[in-house]
Amino acid sequence: MTLSEEELAEELSDGVPAKAPSRVRVVSGRFFRSRQGQIGFAVLALMFLLAFVGPLFSRWTYTDKDFTAFMQPPSADHWFGTLQTGSDVYAVTLRGMQKSLVVGLLAALVSTALAAVVGAFGGYFLGWTDRALSWVTDLLLVLPGFLILAIMSPLFGSGQWPLFVIMLALFLWMVTSKIVRGMAISVKEREFVQAARYMGVPPVRIIFRHVIPNLSSLLIVDATLNVSAAILTETSLSYFGFGIQPPDVSFGTLIADGSRTAVYAPWTFWFVAGLLIVTVLAVNLMGDALRDAFDPSAKRSR
């Protein structure tokens, strides 16, 4: 990174060296200069705004029923039409988007945090700690996550969606933790970690203050990409009735209901399907842009 001639002249005239920009400013600058980052961020921000502010502009809520309008196409009273039950498609779609976005975001954060802690502890301590954590990781890798979540679906009743988030996150972190473990083995041999160890800093503090922060680029990109993975997984489970349970709704439950009437009432299916596609695409664009922002050499090699 170079200074312009004017900035360089100003620094030399003042006799004070220029202050190096922080890593956050450098990465954010690269991210927002890329077309993918700009589009992905703008679209995802619009999706969140639509999901949480959009319902305020409608006189219908997702629990309301209009018994004078069953399976009606979009109109001035019902912007996205109505369902077989008389529910407003606009209201239930935005409610489903709220739930899917929250579930996807929280599951991604929990799974990435779990991957960071397990991988960093295993790579730093090695020995029996690493063997025990690796055994748990390998066990979860071979377990059929979809089947286990399906069996536990009766526990995800109304108001129990946080339990669903935790269970979903438990099956998203294993591969990332193995990558973090390998990187932690390398980081713990760096000079600043060795210096902290010789000064008597406790190992747990070294892990959280030095090892994990130096893996932030991998973890941030992983968390971003896990959002779309969690949303799609939640949608798949809810489609088969194993995710978010009635009377609440999500993308999966709405797509499952709309698929039965999509041929003769397309508004019951295509609005929610289109929003799901746009949301996942925006998250993936942001993930790709973040990866290029943290590692520009990877973009040049591609």
mmCIF file of C-alpha atoms in Angstrom:
data_model
loop_
_atom_site.group_PDB
_atom_site.id
_atom_site.type_symbol
_atom_site.label_atom_id
_atom_site.label_comp_id
_atom_site.label_asym_id
_atom_site.label_seq_id
_atom_site.Cartn_x
_atom_site.Cartn_y
_atom_site.Cartn_z
ATOM 1 C CA MET A 1 0.000 0.000 0.000
ATOM 2 C CA THR A 2 1.539 3.349 -1.093
ATOM 3 C CA LEU A 3 0.842 6.967 -0.187
ATOM 4 C CA SER A 4 -0.043 9.529 -2.815
ATOM 5 C CA GLU A 5 2.535 12.225 -3.642
ATOM 6 C CA GLU A 6 0.516 14.864 -1.778
ATOM 7 C CA GLU A 7 0.186 12.686 1.358
ATOM 8 C CA LEU A 8 3.881 11.791 1.234
ATOM 9 C CA ALA A 9 4.904 15.437 0.909
ATOM 10 C CA GLU A 10 2.648 16.392 3.801
ATOM 11 C CA GLU A 11 4.086 13.677 6.027
ATOM 12 C CA LEU A 12 7.663 14.640 5.166
ATOM 13 C CA SER A 13 6.992 18.324 5.749
ATOM 14 C CA ASP A 14 5.544 17.600 9.162
ATOM 15 C CA GLY A 15 8.417 15.310 10.036
ATOM 16 C CA VAL A 16 5.979 12.671 11.355
ATOM 17 C CA PRO A 17 5.797 9.257 9.667
ATOM 18 C CA ALA A 18 2.437 8.195 8.258
ATOM 19 C CA LYS A 19 0.396 5.906 10.449
ATOM 20 C CA ALA A 20 -0.193 2.515 8.880
ATOM 21 C CA PRO A 21 -3.878 1.787 8.264
ATOM 22 C CA SER A 22 -5.432 -0.920 10.402
ATOM 23 C CA ARG A 23 -6.149 -4.363 8.980
ATOM 24 C CA VAL A 24 -9.877 -3.787 9.357
ATOM 25 C CA ARG A 25 -9.705 -0.653 7.186
ATOM 26 C CA VAL A 26 -7.588 -2.407 4.559
ATOM 27 C CA VAL A 27 -9.890 -5.441 4.343
ATOM 28 C CA SER A 28 -13.087 -3.375 4.382
ATOM 29 C CA GLY A 29 -11.654 -1.119 1.683
ATOM 30 C CA ARG A 30 -10.891 -4.107 -0.549
ATOM 31 C CA PHE A 31 -14.309 -5.584 0.182
ATOM 32 C CA PHE A 32 -16.323 -2.467 -0.710
ATOM 33 C CA ARG A 33 -14.195 -1.763 -3.793
ATOM 34 C CA SER A 34 -15.192 -5.107 -5.296
ATOM 35 C CA ARG A 35 -18.380 -5.317 -7.331
ATOM 36 C CA GLN A 36 -19.340 -8.618 -5.670
ATOM 37 C CA GLY A 37 -18.979 -7.139 -2.188
ATOM 38 C CA GLN A 38 -21.027 -4.058 -3.033
ATOM 39 C CA ILE A 39 -23.847 -6.032 -4.622
ATOM 40 C CA GLY A 40 -23.890 -8.764 -1.966
ATOM 41 C CA PHE A 41 -23.886 -6.309 0.945
ATOM 42 C CA ALA A 42 -26.547 -4.084 -0.612
ATOM 43 C CA VAL A 43 -28.864 -6.984 -1.457
ATOM 44 C CA LEU A 44 -28.469 -8.670 1.934
ATOM 45 C CA ALA A 45 -29.062 -5.371 3.748
ATOM 46 C CA LEU A 46 -32.183 -4.920 1.621
ATOM 47 C CA MET A 47 -33.368 -8.432 2.539
ATOM 48 C CA PHE A 48 -32.962 -7.724 6.259
ATOM 49 C CA LEU A 49 -34.715 -4.380 5.851
ATOM 50 C CA LEU A 50 -37.572 -6.001 3.959
ATOM 51 C CA ALA A 51 -37.911 -8.823 6.503
ATOM 52 C CA PHE A 52 -37.979 -6.690 9.640
ATOM 53 C CA VAL A 53 -39.366 -3.353 8.416
ATOM 54 C CA GLY A 54 -41.582 -4.540 5.565
ATOM 55 C CA PRO A 55 -44.328 -5.968 7.833
ATOM 56 C CA LEU A 56 -44.909 -2.507 9.295
ATOM 57 C CA PHE A 57 -46.341 -1.327 5.967
ATOM 58 C CA SER A 58 -49.009 -4.023 5.757
ATOM 59 C CA ARG A 59 -52.261 -4.149 7.712
ATOM 60 C CA TRP A 60 -52.059 -7.950 7.821
ATOM 61 C CA THR A 61 -49.932 -10.051 10.174
ATOM 62 C CA TYR A 62 -48.786 -13.610 9.576
ATOM 63 C CA THR A 63 -51.455 -14.912 11.985
ATOM 64 C CA ASP A 64 -54.358 -12.989 10.411
ATOM 65 C CA LYS A 65 -56.897 -14.747 8.187
ATOM 66 C CA ASP A 66 -59.065 -13.113 5.554
ATOM 67 C CA PHE A 67 -62.091 -15.391 5.282
ATOM 68 C CA THR A 68 -63.390 -13.438 2.295
ATOM 69 C CA ALA A 69 -60.288 -14.096 0.174
ATOM 70 C CA PHE A 70 -59.107 -17.672 -0.227
ATOM 71 C CA MET A 71 -56.383 -18.361 -2.819
ATOM 72 C CA GLN A 72 -56.738 -14.878 -4.265
ATOM 73 C CA PRO A 73 -54.037 -13.553 -6.644
ATOM 74 C CA PRO A 74 -52.046 -10.422 -5.772
ATOM 75 C CA SER A 75 -54.237 -7.363 -5.360
ATOM 76 C CA ALA A 76 -54.346 -3.991 -3.640
ATOM 77 C CA ASP A 77 -55.583 -5.640 -0.418
ATOM 78 C CA HIS A 78 -53.132 -8.560 -0.531
ATOM 79 C CA TRP A 79 -49.929 -7.549 -2.302
ATOM 80 C CA PHE A 80 -48.622 -11.139 -2.728
ATOM 81 C CA GLY A 81 -52.057 -12.800 -2.787
ATOM 82 C CA THR A 82 -53.493 -15.192 -0.199
ATOM 83 C CA LEU A 83 -53.148 -18.843 0.768
ATOM 84 C CA GLN A 84 -55.775 -21.567 1.051
ATOM 85 C CA THR A 85 -56.274 -20.585 4.684
ATOM 86 C CA GLY A 86 -56.804 -16.909 3.843
ATOM 87 C CA SER A 87 -53.389 -15.893 5.196
ATOM 88 C CA ASP A 88 -51.688 -12.957 3.522
ATOM 89 C CA VAL A 89 -48.730 -14.259 1.473
ATOM 90 C CA TYR A 90 -46.776 -11.025 1.948
ATOM 91 C CA ALA A 91 -47.063 -11.223 5.754
ATOM 92 C CA VAL A 92 -46.237 -14.914 6.110
ATOM 93 C CA THR A 93 -43.374 -14.666 3.586
ATOM 94 C CA LEU A 94 -41.689 -11.865 5.514
ATOM 95 C CA ARG A 95 -42.252 -13.732 8.776
ATOM 96 C CA GLY A 96 -40.644 -16.803 7.232
ATOM 97 C CA MET A 97 -37.732 -14.691 6.000
ATOM 98 C CA GLN A 98 -37.232 -13.290 9.511
ATOM 99 C CA LYS A 99 -37.038 -16.758 11.007
ATOM 100 C CA SER A 100 -34.743 -18.167 8.327
ATOM 101 C CA LEU A 101 -32.354 -15.196 8.486
ATOM 102 C CA VAL A 102 -32.153 -15.334 12.285
ATOM 103 C CA VAL A 103 -31.711 -19.122 12.324
ATOM 104 C CA GLY A 104 -29.077 -18.966 9.565
ATOM 105 C CA LEU A 105 -27.122 -16.144 11.199
ATOM 106 C CA LEU A 106 -27.141 -17.618 14.709
ATOM 107 C CA ALA A 107 -26.327 -21.148 13.522
ATOM 108 C CA ALA A 108 -23.404 -19.813 11.467
ATOM 109 C CA LEU A 109 -22.010 -17.825 14.408
ATOM 110 C CA VAL A 110 -22.345 -20.739 16.851
ATOM 111 C CA SER A 111 -20.806 -23.274 14.455
ATOM 112 C CA THR A 112 -17.880 -21.005 13.563
ATOM 113 C CA ALA A 113 -17.200 -20.205 17.232
ATOM 114 C CA LEU A 114 -17.295 -23.917 18.065
ATOM 115 C CA ALA A 115 -14.928 -24.717 15.189
ATOM 116 C CA ALA A 116 -12.520 -21.998 16.333
ATOM 117 C CA VAL A 117 -12.424 -23.177 19.959
ATOM 118 C CA VAL A 118 -12.175 -26.914 19.254
ATOM 119 C CA GLY A 119 -9.620 -26.527 16.463
ATOM 120 C CA ALA A 120 -7.472 -24.023 18.370
ATOM 121 C CA PHE A 121 -7.400 -26.078 21.583
ATOM 122 C CA GLY A 122 -6.577 -29.258 19.690
ATOM 123 C CA GLY A 123 -3.827 -27.637 17.635
ATOM 124 C CA TYR A 124 -2.281 -25.796 20.587
ATOM 125 C CA PHE A 125 -2.214 -28.560 23.201
ATOM 126 C CA LEU A 126 -1.922 -31.639 20.915
ATOM 127 C CA GLY A 127 -1.472 -34.864 22.919
ATOM 128 C CA TRP A 128 -4.527 -36.361 24.591
ATOM 129 C CA THR A 129 -6.503 -33.122 24.250
ATOM 130 C CA ASP A 130 -6.101 -33.218 20.486
ATOM 131 C CA ARG A 131 -6.937 -36.926 20.333
ATOM 132 C CA ALA A 132 -10.128 -36.489 22.366
ATOM 133 C CA LEU A 133 -11.335 -33.481 20.349
ATOM 134 C CA SER A 134 -10.426 -35.202 17.066
ATOM 135 C CA TRP A 135 -12.398 -38.272 18.121
ATOM 136 C CA VAL A 136 -15.505 -36.146 18.803
ATOM 137 C CA THR A 137 -15.042 -34.300 15.505
ATOM 138 C CA ASP A 138 -14.662 -37.518 13.493
ATOM 139 C CA LEU A 139 -17.669 -39.039 15.240
ATOM 140 C CA LEU A 140 -19.916 -36.108 14.318
ATOM 141 C CA LEU A 141 -18.602 -36.210 10.752
ATOM 142 C CA VAL A 142 -19.845 -39.776 10.228
ATOM 143 C CA LEU A 143 -23.161 -39.333 12.052
ATOM 144 C CA PRO A 144 -26.146 -38.656 9.747
ATOM 145 C CA GLY A 145 -26.981 -35.123 10.852
ATOM 146 C CA PHE A 146 -30.177 -34.879 8.808
ATOM 147 C CA LEU A 147 -31.516 -38.097 10.342
ATOM 148 C CA ILE A 148 -30.665 -37.040 13.909
ATOM 149 C CA LEU A 149 -32.336 -33.662 13.437
ATOM 150 C CA ALA A 150 -35.375 -35.408 11.969
ATOM 151 C CA ILE A 151 -35.620 -37.720 14.994
ATOM 152 C CA MET A 152 -35.369 -34.743 17.371
ATOM 153 C CA SER A 153 -37.916 -32.662 15.436
ATOM 154 C CA PRO A 154 -40.687 -33.173 18.054
ATOM 155 C CA LEU A 155 -38.548 -31.099 20.437
ATOM 156 C CA PHE A 156 -38.572 -28.130 18.042
ATOM 157 C CA GLY A 157 -42.115 -27.108 18.863
ATOM 158 C CA SER A 158 -43.473 -23.595 19.059
ATOM 159 C CA GLY A 159 -41.004 -21.315 20.831
ATOM 160 C CA GLN A 160 -38.215 -23.918 20.825
ATOM 161 C CA TRP A 161 -36.389 -22.663 17.732
ATOM 162 C CA PRO A 162 -33.215 -21.762 19.750
ATOM 163 C CA LEU A 163 -32.784 -25.497 20.408
ATOM 164 C CA PHE A 164 -33.091 -26.080 16.671
ATOM 165 C CA VAL A 165 -30.365 -23.468 16.065
ATOM 166 C CA ILE A 166 -28.003 -25.209 18.495
ATOM 167 C CA MET A 167 -28.627 -28.638 17.004
ATOM 168 C CA LEU A 168 -28.174 -27.291 13.489
ATOM 169 C CA ALA A 169 -24.879 -25.619 14.462
ATOM 170 C CA LEU A 170 -23.592 -28.892 15.943
ATOM 171 C CA PHE A 171 -23.423 -30.405 12.457
ATOM 172 C CA LEU A 172 -21.776 -27.483 10.624
ATOM 173 C CA TRP A 173 -18.415 -26.964 12.378
ATOM 174 C CA MET A 174 -16.353 -30.153 11.979
ATOM 175 C CA VAL A 175 -14.553 -29.538 8.677
ATOM 176 C CA THR A 176 -13.632 -25.975 9.655
ATOM 177 C CA SER A 177 -12.272 -27.155 13.008
ATOM 178 C CA LYS A 178 -9.839 -29.474 11.236
ATOM 179 C CA ILE A 179 -8.569 -26.559 9.146
ATOM 180 C CA VAL A 180 -8.291 -24.378 12.259
ATOM 181 C CA ARG A 181 -6.351 -27.145 14.043
ATOM 182 C CA GLY A 182 -3.729 -27.277 11.299
ATOM 183 C CA MET A 183 -3.361 -23.505 11.264
ATOM 184 C CA ALA A 184 -3.184 -23.361 15.076
ATOM 185 C CA ILE A 185 -0.249 -25.785 15.069
ATOM 186 C CA SER A 186 1.601 -23.339 12.824
ATOM 187 C CA VAL A 187 0.583 -20.193 14.726
ATOM 188 C CA LYS A 188 1.683 -21.542 18.119
ATOM 189 C CA GLU A 189 5.292 -21.671 16.846
ATOM 190 C CA ARG A 190 5.281 -17.970 15.971
ATOM 191 C CA GLU A 191 7.505 -15.611 17.927
ATOM 192 C CA PHE A 192 4.735 -13.654 19.670
ATOM 193 C CA VAL A 193 3.127 -16.861 20.971
ATOM 194 C CA GLN A 194 6.479 -18.187 22.167
ATOM 195 C CA ALA A 195 7.151 -14.869 23.919
ATOM 196 C CA ALA A 196 3.768 -14.947 25.671
ATOM 197 C CA ARG A 197 4.434 -18.526 26.798
ATOM 198 C CA TYR A 198 7.866 -17.650 28.235
ATOM 199 C CA MET A 199 6.317 -14.698 30.089
ATOM 200 C CA GLY A 200 3.993 -17.104 31.882
ATOM 201 C CA VAL A 201 0.742 -16.198 30.142
ATOM 202 C CA PRO A 202 -1.819 -19.005 30.732
ATOM 203 C CA PRO A 203 -2.406 -21.247 27.672
ATOM 204 C CA VAL A 204 -6.139 -20.515 27.538
ATOM 205 C CA ARG A 205 -5.452 -16.784 27.425
ATOM 206 C CA ILE A 206 -2.855 -17.302 24.680
ATOM 207 C CA ILE A 207 -5.423 -19.204 22.619
ATOM 208 C CA PHE A 208 -8.115 -16.537 22.921
ATOM 209 C CA ARG A 209 -5.809 -13.514 22.760
ATOM 210 C CA HIS A 210 -3.270 -14.631 20.145
ATOM 211 C CA VAL A 211 -4.087 -17.868 18.310
ATOM 212 C CA ILE A 212 -7.763 -17.417 17.424
ATOM 213 C CA PRO A 213 -7.449 -13.678 16.478
ATOM 214 C CA ASN A 214 -4.706 -14.623 13.995
ATOM 215 C CA LEU A 215 -7.159 -17.000 12.315
ATOM 216 C CA SER A 216 -9.842 -14.319 12.009
ATOM 217 C CA SER A 217 -9.698 -14.155 8.214
ATOM 218 C CA LEU A 218 -10.592 -17.839 7.871
ATOM 219 C CA LEU A 219 -13.256 -17.657 10.578
ATOM 220 C CA ILE A 220 -14.991 -14.565 9.183
ATOM 221 C CA VAL A 221 -15.214 -16.054 5.695
ATOM 222 C CA ASP A 222 -16.372 -19.389 7.134
ATOM 223 C CA ALA A 223 -19.088 -17.694 9.196
ATOM 224 C CA THR A 224 -20.338 -15.824 6.133
ATOM 225 C CA LEU A 225 -20.535 -18.940 3.995
ATOM 226 C CA ASN A 226 -22.127 -20.901 6.833
ATOM 227 C CA VAL A 227 -25.054 -18.471 6.838
ATOM 228 C CA SER A 228 -26.180 -19.672 3.413
ATOM 229 C CA ALA A 229 -25.467 -23.299 4.350
ATOM 230 C CA ALA A 230 -27.560 -22.960 7.514
ATOM 231 C CA ILE A 231 -30.428 -21.260 5.666
ATOM 232 C CA LEU A 232 -30.504 -23.997 3.023
ATOM 233 C CA THR A 233 -30.279 -26.748 5.656
ATOM 234 C CA GLU A 234 -33.078 -25.180 7.690
ATOM 235 C CA THR A 235 -35.162 -24.836 4.533
ATOM 236 C CA SER A 236 -34.607 -28.497 3.630
ATOM 237 C CA LEU A 237 -35.479 -29.723 7.117
ATOM 238 C CA SER A 238 -38.553 -27.500 7.382
ATOM 239 C CA TYR A 239 -39.679 -28.609 3.910
ATOM 240 C CA PHE A 240 -39.901 -32.188 5.210
ATOM 241 C CA GLY A 241 -41.480 -31.048 8.477
ATOM 242 C CA PHE A 242 -38.393 -31.529 10.666
ATOM 243 C CA GLY A 243 -37.376 -27.896 11.254
ATOM 244 C CA ILE A 244 -39.395 -24.888 12.400
ATOM 245 C CA GLN A 245 -42.732 -26.185 13.638
ATOM 246 C CA PRO A 246 -46.233 -24.645 13.221
ATOM 247 C CA PRO A 247 -47.721 -22.238 14.034
ATOM 248 C CA ASP A 248 -44.432 -20.503 13.231
ATOM 249 C CA VAL A 249 -43.224 -20.370 9.626
ATOM 250 C CA SER A 250 -39.940 -20.307 7.735
ATOM 251 C CA PHE A 251 -38.777 -20.488 4.129
ATOM 252 C CA GLY A 252 -38.947 -24.293 4.250
ATOM 253 C CA THR A 253 -42.489 -24.551 5.586
ATOM 254 C CA LEU A 254 -43.748 -21.949 3.111
ATOM 255 C CA ILE A 255 -42.064 -23.652 0.152
ATOM 256 C CA ALA A 256 -43.492 -27.001 1.262
ATOM 257 C CA ASP A 257 -47.014 -25.548 1.394
ATOM 258 C CA GLY A 258 -46.622 -23.530 -1.804
ATOM 259 C CA SER A 259 -45.276 -26.442 -3.844
ATOM 260 C CA ARG A 260 -48.691 -28.126 -3.648
ATOM 261 C CA THR A 261 -50.441 -25.166 -5.275
ATOM 262 C CA ALA A 262 -47.615 -23.730 -7.399
ATOM 263 C CA VAL A 263 -49.139 -24.902 -10.704
ATOM 264 C CA TYR A 264 -52.503 -23.140 -10.437
ATOM 265 C CA ALA A 265 -51.599 -20.496 -7.796
ATOM 266 C CA PRO A 266 -47.953 -19.535 -8.471
ATOM 267 C CA TRP A 267 -48.006 -16.620 -6.034
ATOM 268 C CA THR A 268 -48.080 -19.101 -3.127
ATOM 269 C CA PHE A 269 -44.665 -20.465 -4.147
ATOM 270 C CA TRP A 270 -42.616 -18.166 -6.332
ATOM 271 C CA PHE A 271 -42.419 -15.142 -4.037
ATOM 272 C CA VAL A 272 -40.835 -17.115 -1.194
ATOM 273 C CA ALA A 273 -38.695 -19.192 -3.573
ATOM 274 C CA GLY A 274 -37.401 -16.049 -5.270
ATOM 275 C CA LEU A 275 -36.523 -14.392 -1.956
ATOM 276 C CA LEU A 276 -34.688 -17.540 -0.831
ATOM 277 C CA ILE A 277 -32.613 -17.597 -4.021
ATOM 278 C CA VAL A 278 -31.774 -13.891 -3.785
ATOM 279 C CA THR A 279 -30.809 -14.152 -0.102
ATOM 280 C CA VAL A 280 -28.504 -17.151 -0.579
ATOM 281 C CA LEU A 281 -26.944 -15.564 -3.662
ATOM 282 C CA ALA A 282 -26.235 -12.332 -1.749
ATOM 283 C CA VAL A 283 -24.602 -14.220 1.124
ATOM 284 C CA ASN A 284 -22.418 -16.202 -1.281
ATOM 285 C CA LEU A 285 -21.351 -13.022 -3.079
ATOM 286 C CA MET A 286 -20.347 -11.507 0.257
ATOM 287 C CA GLY A 287 -18.427 -14.642 1.199
ATOM 288 C CA ASP A 288 -16.472 -14.634 -2.073
ATOM 289 C CA ALA A 289 -15.728 -10.924 -1.732
ATOM 290 C CA LEU A 290 -14.535 -11.350 1.870
ATOM 291 C CA ARG A 291 -12.240 -14.214 0.857
ATOM 292 C CA ASP A 292 -10.694 -12.060 -1.871
ATOM 293 C CA ALA A 293 -10.392 -9.108 0.515
ATOM 294 C CA PHE A 294 -8.461 -11.141 3.082
ATOM 295 C CA ASP A 295 -6.319 -12.920 0.468
ATOM 296 C CA PRO A 296 -5.902 -10.873 -2.747
ATOM 297 C CA SER A 297 -3.328 -13.351 -4.056
ATOM 298 C CA ALA A 298 -6.026 -16.046 -4.261
ATOM 299 C CA LYS A 299 -8.092 -13.793 -6.536
ATOM 300 C CA ARG A 300 -5.098 -13.089 -8.807
ATOM 301 C CA SER A 301 -4.290 -16.798 -9.067
ATOM 302 C CA ARG A 302 -7.876 -17.546 -10.116
#
